[in-house]
Amino acid sequence: MTTPSPDCVTAQTTVDSVEAAEALASAVIDRGLAACVQVSEIRSFYRWKGEVHDDPEWLLTFKTSAEAAAGTLRDHISQHHPYDEPEYIVQPIINGSEDYLQWIRESVHHQ
Amino acid sequence: MTTPSPDCVTAQTTVDSVEAAEALASAVIDRGLAACVQVSEIRSFYRWKGEVHDDPEWLLTFKTSAEAAAGTLRDHISQHHPYDEPEYIVQPIINGSEDYLQWIRESVHHQ
Amino acid sequence: MTTPSPDCVTAQTTVDSVEAAEALASAVIDRGLAACVQVSEIRSFYRWKGEVHDDPEWLLTFKTSAEAAAGTLRDHISQHHPYDEPEYIVQPIINGSEDYLQWIRESVHHQ
């Protein structure tokens, strides 16, 4: 069931409304840029103009291919994200259920 | 306090009810397949039979050894998960508190 | 927009009250030990004195530099965390938005 798989990754971004989370997650799935998107509520602490801010946000975690994360998914987020400077990070999947990883590969379109 | 530790990892799966999350998390701890399981509520967006779905799920994040993640924990999830094709991914821990990493190693049984 | 970036990481710890989460997150941002801290509610399952426990906790995920994660941030958590043996793990960021990664680097002080 398990195969080392450097070609699948998780990617993450955040938005400031549940509507933006729903829209971005649905569009990413609809366009085949990730196999699934997991959305959860968080509180984000960060410094802005010298002050520590504490804002509600929605975290989107994409399960996708390394190729899409460095290409089509990244570009879509860059073009459609409501923020000017959105968070966007990519972390490696080093192992997993082969069936699940294969589902990720087959769900993601790279063009 | 910090030691590079490629032998500890996080693993993740999802279920569709809080009861299933409680049962799976408790069984995994009870059998020594992970040191701890963190459960959180998410919304999962994915494509199924041509439609974009948006379903509530519970995310389980296991802190365990790389060996268990590729063996006993993987097998337990494969045999006891309520889904036919569950998510199961493994991501590396590259550093951390040595005491905490040692607690993970000592908490996990590999047979 | 994307640059492989082994010098940025995520780090995680947990606390047992929202007040402790707020205090720790704010102090970490105020001292420039991370660029942002994402706080979410979880349930933690773990074994303690032979019993399986299921406790509410708050997960803090720091976006920071590999250097701070192995130094100033780790030390701050070691000194200021309410637990004797807190969780503290570090996971790699292998790619991301160059602007966002640069913001992490510029937000984190290493002395």
Coordinates of N, CA and C in Angstrom, one line a residue, chain A residues 37-104:
Chain A
V37 N -9.2 19.8 -1.5 CA -8.8 21.0 -0.7 C -9.5 20.8 0.6
Q38 N -8.7 20.9 1.7 CA -9.3 20.9 3.0 C -9.3 22.3 3.6
V39 N -10.5 22.7 4.1 CA -10.6 24.1 4.6 C -10.9 24.0 6.0
S40 N -10.2 24.9 6.8 CA -10.5 24.9 8.3 C -10.3 26.4 8.8
E41 N -11.0 26.7 9.9 CA -11.0 28.0 10.4 C -9.7 28.1 11.3
I42 N -9.1 29.3 11.2 CA -7.9 29.5 12.1 C -7.9 31.0 12.5
R43 N -7.0 31.3 13.5 CA -6.8 32.7 13.9 C -5.3 32.9 13.5
S44 N -5.1 34.0 12.7 CA -3.7 34.3 12.3 C -3.2 35.5 13.1
F45 N -2.0 35.3 13.7 CA -1.3 36.4 14.4 C -0.1 36.8 13.5
Y46 N 0.0 38.1 13.3 CA 1.1 38.5 12.4 C 1.4 40.0 12.7
R47 N 2.5 40.6 12.3 CA 2.8 42.0 12.5 C 2.5 42.8 11.2
W48 N 1.8 43.9 11.4 CA 1.5 44.7 10.3 C 1.5 46.2 10.7
K49 N 2.4 46.9 10.1 CA 2.6 48.4 10.4 C 2.9 48.5 11.9
G50 N 3.8 47.6 12.4 CA 4.3 47.8 13.8 C 3.4 47.2 14.9
E51 N 2.2 46.7 14.5 CA 1.3 46.2 15.5 C 1.1 44.7 15.3
V52 N 0.9 43.9 16.4 CA 0.6 42.5 16.3 C -0.9 42.4 16.0
H53 N -1.3 41.7 14.9 CA -2.7 41.6 14.5 C -3.1 40.1 14.8
D54 N -4.4 40.0 15.1 CA -5.0 38.7 15.4 C -6.3 38.6 14.6
D55 N -6.3 38.0 13.4 CA -7.5 38.0 12.5 C -8.0 36.6 12.2
P56 N -9.3 36.5 12.1 CA -9.8 35.2 11.7 C -9.5 35.0 10.2
E57 N -9.1 33.7 9.9 CA -8.8 33.4 8.5 C -9.3 32.0 8.2
W58 N -9.3 31.6 7.0 CA -9.6 30.2 6.6 C -8.4 29.7 5.8
L59 N -8.0 28.5 6.3 CA -6.8 27.8 5.8 C -7.2 26.8 4.7
L60 N -6.6 26.9 3.6 CA -6.9 25.9 2.5 C -5.6 25.1 2.3
T61 N -5.8 23.8 2.5 CA -4.7 22.8 2.3 C -5.0 22.0 1.0
F62 N -4.2 22.1 0.0 CA -4.4 21.4 -1.3 C -3.5 20.1 -1.3
K63 N -4.1 19.0 -1.7 CA -3.3 17.8 -2.0 C -3.2 17.7 -3.5
T64 N -2.0 17.8 -4.0 CA -1.8 18.0 -5.4 C -0.4 17.4 -5.8
S65 N -0.1 17.6 -7.1 CA 1.2 17.1 -7.5 C 2.3 18.2 -7.4
A66 N 3.5 17.8 -7.3 CA 4.6 18.8 -7.1 C 4.6 19.7 -8.3
E67 N 4.3 19.1 -9.5 CA 4.3 19.9 -10.8 C 3.2 20.9 -10.8
A68 N 2.0 20.6 -10.4 CA 1.0 21.6 -10.3 C 1.2 22.6 -9.3
A69 N 1.8 22.2 -8.1 CA 2.1 23.1 -7.0 C 3.1 24.2 -7.5
A70 N 4.0 23.8 -8.4 CA 5.0 24.8 -8.9 C 4.5 25.4 -10.2
G71 N 3.3 25.1 -10.7 CA 2.8 25.6 -12.0 C 1.4 26.1 -11.9
T72 N 0.5 25.2 -12.4 CA -0.9 25.7 -12.6 C -1.6 26.1 -11.3
L73 N -1.4 25.4 -10.2 CA -2.1 25.8 -9.0 C -1.5 27.1 -8.5
R74 N -0.2 27.2 -8.5 CA 0.5 28.4 -8.0 C 0.0 29.6 -8.9
D75 N -0.1 29.4 -10.2 CA -0.5 30.5 -11.1 C -1.9 30.9 -10.8
H76 N -2.8 29.9 -10.6 CA -4.2 30.2 -10.4 C -4.4 31.0 -9.1
I77 N -3.6 30.6 -8.1 CA -3.7 31.4 -6.8 C -3.2 32.8 -7.0
S78 N -2.1 32.9 -7.7 CA -1.5 34.2 -7.9 C -2.5 35.1 -8.6
Q79 N -3.2 34.5 -9.5 CA -4.1 35.4 -10.4 C -5.5 35.6 -9.7
H80 N -5.9 34.7 -8.9 CA -7.3 34.7 -8.4 C -7.5 35.0 -6.9
H81 N -6.4 35.1 -6.2 CA -6.5 35.2 -4.7 C -6.9 36.7 -4.4
P82 N -7.7 36.8 -3.4 CA -8.2 38.2 -3.0 C -7.1 39.1 -2.5
Y83 N -6.0 38.5 -1.9 CA -4.9 39.3 -1.3 C -3.9 39.7 -2.4
D84 N -3.2 40.8 -2.2 CA -2.1 41.1 -3.0 C -0.9 40.2 -2.8
E85 N -0.7 39.9 -1.5 CA 0.5 39.1 -1.2 C 0.0 37.8 -0.4
P86 N -0.6 36.9 -1.0 CA -1.1 35.7 -0.3 C 0.0 34.8 0.2
E87 N -0.3 34.1 1.3 CA 0.5 33.0 1.7 C 0.4 31.9 0.6
Y88 N 1.6 31.3 0.3 CA 1.5 30.1 -0.5 C 2.8 29.3 -0.2
I89 N 2.6 28.2 0.4 CA 3.8 27.3 0.7 C 3.5 25.9 0.3
V90 N 4.5 25.1 0.0 CA 4.5 23.8 -0.5 C 5.3 22.9 0.4
Q91 N 4.7 21.7 0.9 CA 5.5 20.8 1.8 C 5.4 19.4 1.2
P92 N 6.4 18.6 1.4 CA 6.5 17.3 0.7 C 5.7 16.2 1.4
I93 N 5.2 15.3 0.5 CA 4.6 14.1 1.0 C 5.7 13.0 0.7
I94 N 6.1 12.3 1.7 CA 7.3 11.4 1.5 C 6.8 9.9 1.4
N95 N 5.5 9.7 1.7 CA 5.0 8.4 1.8 C 3.5 8.4 1.8
G96 N 2.8 7.3 1.6 CA 1.4 7.3 1.8 C 0.7 6.1 1.1
S97 N -0.6 6.1 1.1 CA -1.3 5.0 0.5 C -1.1 5.1 -1.0
E98 N -0.6 4.1 -1.7 CA -0.4 4.1 -3.1 C -1.7 4.5 -3.9
D99 N -2.8 3.9 -3.4 CA -4.0 4.2 -4.1 C -4.4 5.7 -4.0
Y100 N -4.2 6.2 -2.8 CA -4.5 7.6 -2.6 C -3.6 8.5 -3.4
L101 N -2.3 8.2 -3.4 CA -1.4 9.0 -4.2 C -1.6 9.0 -5.7
Q102 N -2.0 7.8 -6.1 CA -2.4 7.6 -7.5 C -3.6 8.4 -7.9
W103 N -4.6 8.5 -7.0 CA -5.8 9.3 -7.1 C -5.4 10.8 -7.3
I104 N -4.4 11.2 -6.5 CA -4.0 12.6 -6.6 C -3.4 12.8 -8.0

